[in-house]
Coordinates of C-alpha atoms and ligand atoms in Angstrom, one line a residue:
M239 CA 7.3 53.8 -8.9
Q240 CA 5.4 52.8 -12.1
S241 CA 6.7 49.7 -13.9
G242 CA 10.3 50.2 -13.2
S243 CA 12.2 53.4 -13.6
R244 CA 13.5 55.4 -10.6
S245 CA 16.6 56.9 -12.2
H246 CA 16.5 59.9 -9.8
K247 CA 17.5 57.6 -6.9
T248 CA 19.8 55.2 -8.7
F249 CA 23.0 56.7 -7.2
N250 CA 21.6 57.4 -3.8
L251 CA 20.1 54.3 -2.4
P252 CA 16.8 54.9 -0.6
K253 CA 15.6 54.5 2.9
V254 CA 13.2 51.6 2.8
A255 CA 10.4 50.8 5.3
I256 CA 9.3 47.1 5.2
I257 CA 6.0 46.1 6.7
G258 CA 6.1 42.6 8.0
G259 CA 8.9 40.5 9.6
G260 CA 8.2 37.0 8.1
V261 CA 10.5 35.3 5.6
I262 CA 9.5 37.7 2.9
G263 CA 10.0 41.0 4.8
L264 CA 13.2 39.8 6.4
S265 CA 14.8 38.4 3.2
V266 CA 13.9 41.6 1.3
G267 CA 15.3 43.6 4.2
W268 CA 18.5 41.5 4.3
R269 CA 19.2 41.8 0.6
L270 CA 18.4 45.6 0.5
A271 CA 20.6 46.3 3.6
Q272 CA 23.4 44.2 1.9
A273 CA 23.0 46.4 -1.2
G274 CA 23.5 49.6 0.9
C275 CA 19.9 50.7 1.5
R276 CA 18.8 52.0 4.9
V277 CA 16.3 49.5 6.0
D278 CA 13.6 49.4 8.8
V279 CA 11.5 46.3 9.2
F280 CA 8.2 46.8 11.2
E281 CA 6.8 43.7 12.8
R282 CA 3.6 43.8 14.9
H283 CA 4.5 40.8 17.0
R284 CA 7.9 39.0 17.1
T285 CA 9.6 38.3 13.7
G286 CA 9.0 35.0 12.0
Q287 CA 6.1 33.8 14.1
G288 CA 3.4 33.9 11.4
A289 CA 3.0 31.5 8.5
S290 CA 6.8 31.3 8.2
W291 CA 7.0 29.5 11.5
A292 CA 4.1 27.2 10.8
A293 CA 5.4 25.9 7.4
A294 CA 7.0 22.6 6.6
G295 CA 10.0 24.1 4.8
M296 CA 9.6 22.1 1.5
L297 CA 11.3 23.7 -1.5
A298 CA 9.1 21.8 -3.9
A299 CA 8.8 23.4 -7.3
G300 CA 8.5 20.0 -8.9
A301 CA 5.8 18.8 -6.6
E302 CA 3.7 22.0 -6.0
A303 CA 2.8 23.2 -9.4
M304 CA -0.3 21.5 -10.9
P305 CA -1.0 21.1 -14.6
G306 CA -1.6 24.6 -16.1
E307 CA 0.2 26.4 -13.3
A308 CA 3.0 27.6 -15.5
A309 CA 3.7 30.9 -13.7
N310 CA 3.8 29.1 -10.3
F311 CA 6.2 26.5 -11.7
E312 CA 8.5 29.1 -13.3
L313 CA 8.7 31.2 -10.1
G314 CA 9.5 28.0 -8.1
R315 CA 12.1 26.8 -10.6
R316 CA 13.8 30.2 -10.7
S317 CA 13.8 30.4 -6.9
Q318 CA 15.1 26.8 -6.5
A319 CA 18.0 27.8 -8.7
L320 CA 18.9 30.5 -6.2
W321 CA 18.4 28.5 -3.1
S322 CA 21.8 26.9 -2.7
E323 CA 23.8 30.2 -2.9
F324 CA 21.2 32.0 -0.8
A325 CA 21.5 29.4 2.0
T326 CA 25.3 29.5 1.9
Q327 CA 25.4 33.3 2.1
L328 CA 22.8 33.4 4.8
E329 CA 24.5 30.8 7.0
R330 CA 27.7 32.7 6.6
A331 CA 26.1 36.1 7.4
A332 CA 24.1 34.8 10.4
G333 CA 26.6 32.3 11.7
Q334 CA 24.0 29.6 12.0
S335 CA 22.7 26.6 10.1
I336 CA 19.3 26.6 8.3
E337 CA 19.5 22.9 7.4
Y338 CA 19.1 23.3 3.6
R339 CA 18.9 20.0 1.9
T340 CA 18.3 18.8 -1.7
E341 CA 17.5 15.1 -1.7
G342 CA 14.4 15.5 -3.9
T343 CA 10.7 14.7 -3.4
V344 CA 8.8 11.4 -4.0
V345 CA 5.3 12.1 -5.2
T346 CA 3.0 9.1 -5.0
S347 CA -0.6 8.0 -4.4
L348 CA -2.5 5.2 -2.8
K349 CA -5.5 5.0 -5.3
K350 CA -5.7 4.4 -9.0
A351 CA -7.7 7.6 -9.5
D352 CA -5.1 9.7 -7.7
Q353 CA -2.3 8.0 -9.7
D354 CA -3.9 9.4 -12.9
K355 CA -3.6 12.9 -11.4
V356 CA 0.0 12.3 -10.4
R357 CA 0.7 11.1 -13.9
Q358 CA -0.8 14.3 -15.4
Q359 CA 1.3 16.4 -13.0
F360 CA 4.4 14.5 -14.0
E361 CA 3.7 15.0 -17.7
F362 CA 3.1 18.8 -17.1
L363 CA 6.4 19.1 -15.3
E364 CA 8.3 17.0 -17.8
T365 CA 7.1 19.2 -20.7
R366 CA 8.3 22.3 -18.8
G367 CA 11.8 20.8 -18.4
A368 CA 11.6 19.8 -14.7
R369 CA 14.0 17.0 -13.7
V370 CA 11.4 14.4 -12.9
S371 CA 11.4 10.6 -13.5
W372 CA 8.5 8.2 -13.4
L373 CA 8.5 5.4 -10.8
T374 CA 6.5 2.2 -10.6
G375 CA 5.0 1.4 -7.2
E376 CA 7.8 -1.0 -6.6
E377 CA 10.4 1.7 -7.5
V378 CA 8.6 4.1 -5.1
R379 CA 9.1 1.6 -2.3
G380 CA 12.6 1.0 -3.5
R381 CA 13.4 4.6 -2.6
E382 CA 11.4 4.6 0.6
P383 CA 10.9 1.0 1.9
V384 CA 8.8 2.2 4.9
L385 CA 5.9 3.2 2.6
S386 CA 2.8 1.0 2.4
R387 CA 2.7 -1.9 -0.1
A388 CA -0.4 -0.2 -1.5
V389 CA 1.5 2.7 -3.0
C390 CA 0.9 3.1 -6.8
G391 CA 3.3 4.7 -9.2
G392 CA 4.5 8.2 -8.8
Y393 CA 7.5 10.3 -9.7
F394 CA 10.8 11.6 -8.3
S395 CA 11.5 15.3 -8.5
S396 CA 15.2 15.6 -8.1
D397 CA 15.7 19.3 -7.8
D398 CA 13.4 19.6 -4.8
G399 CA 14.7 20.1 -1.3
Q400 CA 13.8 21.4 2.2
V401 CA 15.0 23.9 4.7
N402 CA 14.3 24.2 8.4
N403 CA 12.0 27.2 8.1
R404 CA 12.1 28.1 11.8
K405 CA 15.9 28.3 11.7
L406 CA 15.6 30.2 8.4
V407 CA 13.6 33.0 10.0
M408 CA 16.0 33.2 13.0
A409 CA 19.0 33.4 10.6
L410 CA 17.3 36.1 8.5
R411 CA 16.5 38.1 11.6
Q412 CA 20.2 38.0 12.6
A413 CA 21.4 38.7 9.0
V414 CA 19.3 41.8 8.7
G415 CA 21.0 43.2 11.8
E416 CA 24.4 42.2 10.7
A417 CA 23.9 44.0 7.4
G418 CA 22.9 47.2 9.2
G419 CA 19.1 46.9 9.0
I420 CA 16.9 47.8 12.0
V421 CA 14.0 45.5 13.0
H422 CA 11.3 47.1 15.1
E423 CA 9.3 44.3 16.9
G424 CA 6.0 45.0 18.5
Q425 CA 5.3 47.8 16.0
R426 CA 2.1 47.4 14.1
V427 CA 1.8 49.4 10.9
L428 CA -1.7 50.8 10.4
G429 CA -1.2 52.2 6.9
V430 CA 1.1 53.8 4.4
E431 CA 1.6 57.5 4.3
V432 CA 0.9 58.9 0.8
T433 CA 2.0 62.4 -0.1
N434 CA 1.3 63.9 -3.5
G435 CA 0.3 60.5 -4.7
S436 CA 3.5 58.7 -3.7
A437 CA 4.4 56.5 -0.7
T438 CA 6.5 58.5 1.8
G439 CA 6.5 56.4 4.9
V440 CA 4.5 54.1 7.2
I441 CA 2.1 55.0 10.0
A442 CA 3.2 52.7 12.9
D443 CA 2.0 52.4 16.5
S444 CA 4.8 54.7 17.5
G445 CA 3.9 57.3 14.8
L446 CA 4.9 58.2 11.3
A447 CA 8.2 56.7 10.1
P448 CA 9.3 58.5 6.9
A449 CA 10.8 56.4 4.1
E450 CA 11.5 56.9 0.4
I451 CA 10.3 53.4 -0.5
V452 CA 7.7 51.3 1.3
V453 CA 7.5 47.5 0.9
V454 CA 4.3 45.7 1.9
A455 CA 5.4 42.2 3.0
C456 CA 3.0 41.4 5.8
G457 CA 1.2 38.4 4.3
L458 CA -2.4 38.2 5.5
G459 CA -2.1 41.6 7.3
S460 CA -1.7 43.3 3.9
K461 CA -5.5 43.3 3.5
E462 CA -6.0 45.5 6.5
L463 CA -3.5 48.2 5.7
K464 CA -4.9 51.7 5.0
I465 CA -3.4 52.9 1.7
K466 CA -5.0 56.0 0.1
D467 CA -6.1 55.4 -3.5
L468 CA -4.9 51.8 -3.7
M469 CA -7.4 49.0 -4.2
E470 CA -7.7 46.5 -1.4
I471 CA -4.9 43.9 -1.5
P472 CA -7.0 40.7 -1.8
M473 CA -5.9 38.0 0.6
I474 CA -7.6 34.6 1.3
P475 CA -6.6 32.9 4.5
V476 CA -6.0 29.1 4.1
K477 CA -5.5 27.4 7.5
G478 CA -3.1 24.5 7.7
Q479 CA -2.8 22.1 10.6
M480 CA 0.5 20.2 11.2
M481 CA 2.1 17.8 13.6
A482 CA 5.6 16.5 14.2
L483 CA 6.4 12.9 15.2
S484 CA 9.6 11.7 16.8
M485 CA 11.2 9.5 14.3
G486 CA 14.5 8.9 16.0
E487 CA 16.4 6.8 13.5
A488 CA 16.1 7.7 9.8
Y489 CA 13.0 5.9 8.5
L490 CA 12.8 8.3 5.5
S491 CA 15.4 9.9 3.3
H492 CA 13.2 12.1 1.1
V493 CA 10.2 14.3 1.4
V494 CA 7.2 12.1 0.4
R495 CA 3.9 13.5 -0.7
T496 CA 0.4 12.2 -1.7
G497 CA -2.7 14.3 -2.3
D498 CA -3.7 13.8 1.3
V499 CA -0.5 14.2 3.4
Y500 CA 3.2 15.0 3.2
L501 CA 6.1 13.7 5.3
V502 CA 9.2 15.9 5.8
P503 CA 12.0 14.1 7.6
R504 CA 14.4 16.4 9.4
R505 CA 18.0 15.3 10.2
S506 CA 17.3 15.7 13.9
G507 CA 14.9 12.7 13.7
R508 CA 11.8 14.9 13.7
L509 CA 9.2 14.0 11.1
V510 CA 7.0 17.0 10.1
V511 CA 3.6 15.9 8.8
G512 CA 1.2 18.2 7.0
A513 CA -1.2 19.6 6.3
T514 CA -4.9 20.4 6.2
S515 CA -6.0 23.0 3.8
E516 CA -9.0 25.0 5.2
R517 CA -9.9 27.9 2.9
G518 CA -11.4 30.9 4.6
R519 CA -10.2 29.9 8.1
D520 CA -7.8 32.3 9.8
D521 CA -7.4 30.9 13.3
D522 CA -4.3 29.0 14.3
L523 CA -5.9 26.3 16.5
A524 CA -5.0 22.6 15.9
T525 CA -8.2 20.6 16.3
E526 CA -8.8 16.9 17.0
E527 CA -10.5 16.5 13.6
G528 CA -7.6 18.0 11.7
L529 CA -5.0 16.0 13.6
A530 CA -7.0 12.8 13.1
A531 CA -6.9 13.5 9.3
L532 CA -3.1 13.8 9.4
K533 CA -2.8 10.6 11.5
N534 CA -5.0 8.7 9.2
G535 CA -2.9 10.0 6.2
V536 CA 0.3 8.7 7.9
A537 CA -1.3 5.3 8.8
A538 CA -2.4 4.8 5.1
L539 CA 0.9 5.9 3.6
A540 CA 3.4 4.5 6.0
P541 CA 1.7 2.2 8.6
D542 CA 4.9 1.7 10.6
L543 CA 5.2 5.4 11.3
A544 CA 1.7 5.8 12.6
S545 CA 2.7 4.7 16.1
L546 CA 5.7 7.1 16.4
P547 CA 5.4 9.4 19.5
L548 CA 3.8 12.8 18.9
E549 CA 6.2 15.7 19.4
E550 CA 4.2 18.8 18.6
T551 CA 1.0 19.9 17.0
W552 CA 0.3 23.4 15.5
A553 CA -1.5 25.3 12.9
G554 CA -0.8 28.3 10.7
V555 CA -2.5 30.4 8.1
R556 CA -1.3 30.6 4.5
P557 CA -1.6 34.1 2.9
G558 CA -3.5 33.0 -0.1
T559 CA -4.7 34.7 -3.3
R560 CA -7.5 33.7 -5.6
D561 CA -5.2 32.3 -8.3
G562 CA -2.6 30.9 -5.9
L563 CA 0.1 33.3 -7.1
P564 CA 1.9 36.0 -5.1
I565 CA 1.4 39.8 -5.5
L566 CA 4.8 41.2 -6.4
G567 CA 6.3 44.5 -7.8
S568 CA 5.2 48.0 -8.3
C569 CA 1.6 49.2 -8.1
T570 CA -0.4 52.4 -9.0
I571 CA 1.2 54.3 -6.0
P572 CA 4.7 55.3 -6.9
D573 CA 7.4 54.2 -4.4
L574 CA 5.1 51.5 -3.0
I575 CA 6.2 47.9 -3.7
L576 CA 4.2 44.8 -2.9
A577 CA 5.7 41.4 -1.9
T578 CA 2.8 39.5 -0.4
G579 CA 0.3 36.6 -1.0
H580 CA 2.9 33.8 -1.1
Y581 CA 0.2 31.3 -0.1
R582 CA 1.7 27.7 0.1
N583 CA 5.1 28.4 -1.4
G584 CA 6.5 31.4 0.5
I585 CA 9.6 29.5 1.7
L586 CA 10.4 28.2 -1.7
W587 CA 9.8 31.6 -3.3
T588 CA 11.9 33.5 -0.7
P589 CA 15.2 34.0 -2.6
I590 CA 13.5 35.0 -5.9
T591 CA 11.2 37.4 -4.1
A592 CA 14.1 39.1 -2.3
A593 CA 16.1 39.2 -5.6
L594 CA 13.3 40.7 -7.7
V595 CA 12.3 43.3 -5.1
T596 CA 15.9 44.3 -4.5
E597 CA 16.6 44.7 -8.2
L598 CA 13.5 46.8 -8.6
I599 CA 14.5 49.1 -5.7
V600 CA 18.2 49.3 -6.2
S601 CA 18.5 49.5 -10.0
G602 CA 14.9 50.5 -10.9
R603 CA 14.7 47.4 -13.3
S604 CA 11.4 45.6 -13.2
S605 CA 12.0 42.0 -14.3
D606 CA 9.7 40.5 -16.9
L607 CA 9.0 37.7 -14.5
L608 CA 7.1 40.2 -12.3
K609 CA 4.5 40.7 -15.1
S610 CA 2.4 37.7 -14.0
F611 CA 2.3 38.8 -10.4
S612 CA 1.0 42.4 -10.5
L613 CA -1.8 43.5 -8.2
N614 CA -3.4 44.9 -11.3
R615 CA -4.7 41.4 -12.3
F616 CA -7.3 41.7 -9.6
S617 CA -8.4 45.3 -10.4
G618 CA -11.4 44.2 -12.6
E619 CA -13.1 42.3 -9.8
W620 CA -12.4 45.1 -7.3
T621 CA -14.0 47.7 -9.6
K622 CA -17.0 45.4 -10.0
L623 CA -17.3 45.0 -6.2
K624 CA -17.0 48.7 -5.6
T625 CA -19.7 49.4 -8.2
A626 CA -22.0 46.8 -6.7
L627 CA -21.5 48.3 -3.2
N628 CA -22.3 51.8 -4.5
Q629 CA -25.6 50.6 -6.1
P630 CA -28.7 51.7 -4.1
S631 CA -30.1 48.6 -2.3
L632 CA -33.4 47.3 -3.9
T633 CA -34.7 45.9 -0.7
A634 CA -33.7 48.8 1.4
Ligands
FAD964 C1 0.8 24.9 7.5 C2 1.7 25.6 6.5 C3 2.6 24.8 5.8 C4 3.4 25.5 4.8 N1 4.4 24.8 4.2 C5 5.2 25.4 3.3 C6 6.2 24.7 2.6 O1 6.5 23.5 2.9 N2 7.0 25.3 1.7 C7 6.7 26.6 1.4 O2 7.4 27.2 0.5 N3 5.7 27.3 2.0 C8 5.0 26.8 2.9 N4 4.0 27.4 3.5 C9 3.7 28.8 3.1 C10 4.7 29.8 3.7 O3 4.7 29.5 5.1 C11 4.2 31.2 3.5 O4 3.9 31.4 2.1 C12 5.2 32.2 3.9 O5 5.7 32.0 5.2 C13 4.7 33.7 3.8 O6 5.7 34.5 4.4 P1 5.4 36.0 4.7 O7 6.6 36.6 5.3 O8 4.7 36.7 3.6 O9 4.2 35.8 5.8 P2 4.3 35.7 7.4 O10 5.3 34.7 7.8 O11 2.9 35.4 7.9 O12 4.9 37.0 7.9 C14 4.1 38.2 7.8 C15 4.4 39.0 9.1 O13 3.8 40.3 9.0 C16 3.4 40.7 10.3 N5 2.3 41.7 10.1 C17 1.1 41.5 9.6 N6 0.4 42.6 9.6 C18 1.3 43.6 10.1 C19 1.2 45.0 10.3 N7 0.0 45.6 10.0 N8 2.2 45.6 10.8 C20 3.4 45.0 11.1 N9 3.5 43.7 10.9 C21 2.5 43.0 10.4 C22 2.9 39.4 10.9 O14 2.9 39.4 12.3 C23 3.9 38.4 10.3 O15 5.0 38.2 11.2 C24 3.2 26.9 4.5 C25 2.3 27.6 5.2 C26 1.5 26.9 6.2 C27 0.5 27.8 7.0

């Protein structure tokens, strides 16, 4: 399907094979099944146990986008606007809570130099129309009295929220089934079947599964898929170590972030603390060094929380791309759609990804928003790499 038009299938909704059962594959599968498509989701392990399980669940369009990252902010803002309805519909469909909340984020810093960066981020967001308000250090502590007296100014981003990402994946898994989709766990996909230049199915462990449309939604695994005549889908693993403390009573009412650490209070009394950012690392081991960095971050930001009992430690790997943006939409292979590379914002970007991909498949319309996220933006570097690899070696 090239940039959008599939009029031949408009009245006869296609059979869709989705590779990957994380938040992205499951949410796309749920929306497509709701729309009336026949959906099969192929997951090599158990659904939702990849990056989607490891995440903190922040829905932080107003805290994640850095100055200059307009496309990142726009996607986040558009997704944030969908989140409330998405959560209500999902909870109803799955019959379970996903703990969606919207109390906003406090972004602050402990050093003057960092405060300047926070100020620049605030100004960038303000010029893009985000609902953010500047806070003095005293006002930051007014919102969260447990924070250190050393906190400098920062800002409050009132449209931000959080969701319990582990409950989210479980609810999505349930909702796909309720809508008539089929989830195949323990089914690794090796590649995409391409016939006469178009995607016609997936080659799974159990053999060929024919489909009229194939969606690649397998995060880091996208890079390994064999797809004839498609450039490699470039993925950069970025490991993140996390821990959870047992907060008991509510010490914190909002998500609080500095450049070093973030604190995500769950209603259950669990305090999720994250995260390291280790580019190029793709293992999911929590290390003493990583956890010490998180503990030091908590001790500096909120000393009273540093002695809370440790509940859990874990690590996950973000499916990153070079520019930090996802890879979404059609590509050079007709009937192959990409929905991958959601890096550090895949939970936030879940509703918008599901909506854009569903629109593309069901009505054949390719939203203008997709233009910034095409795989094509990496094709120049891929061509260069291929040319370099084909040069005869000078040193033999
Ligand atoms: C520590 C950490 C903290 C994070 N915090 C946040 C946050 O607060 N807010 C936020 O918005 N985002 C956050 N993220 C990012 C977010 O978790 C990811 O962007 C998101 O989960 C990506 O979803 P996904 O479905 O693409 O990937 P995954 O959840 O990794 O799912 C991909 C699935 O595909 C399967 N798969 C792979 N290859 C194949 C194959 N060949 N065949 C079949 N199945 C295959 C995998 O087993 C996996 O289950 C965080 C990530 C990490 C690691």
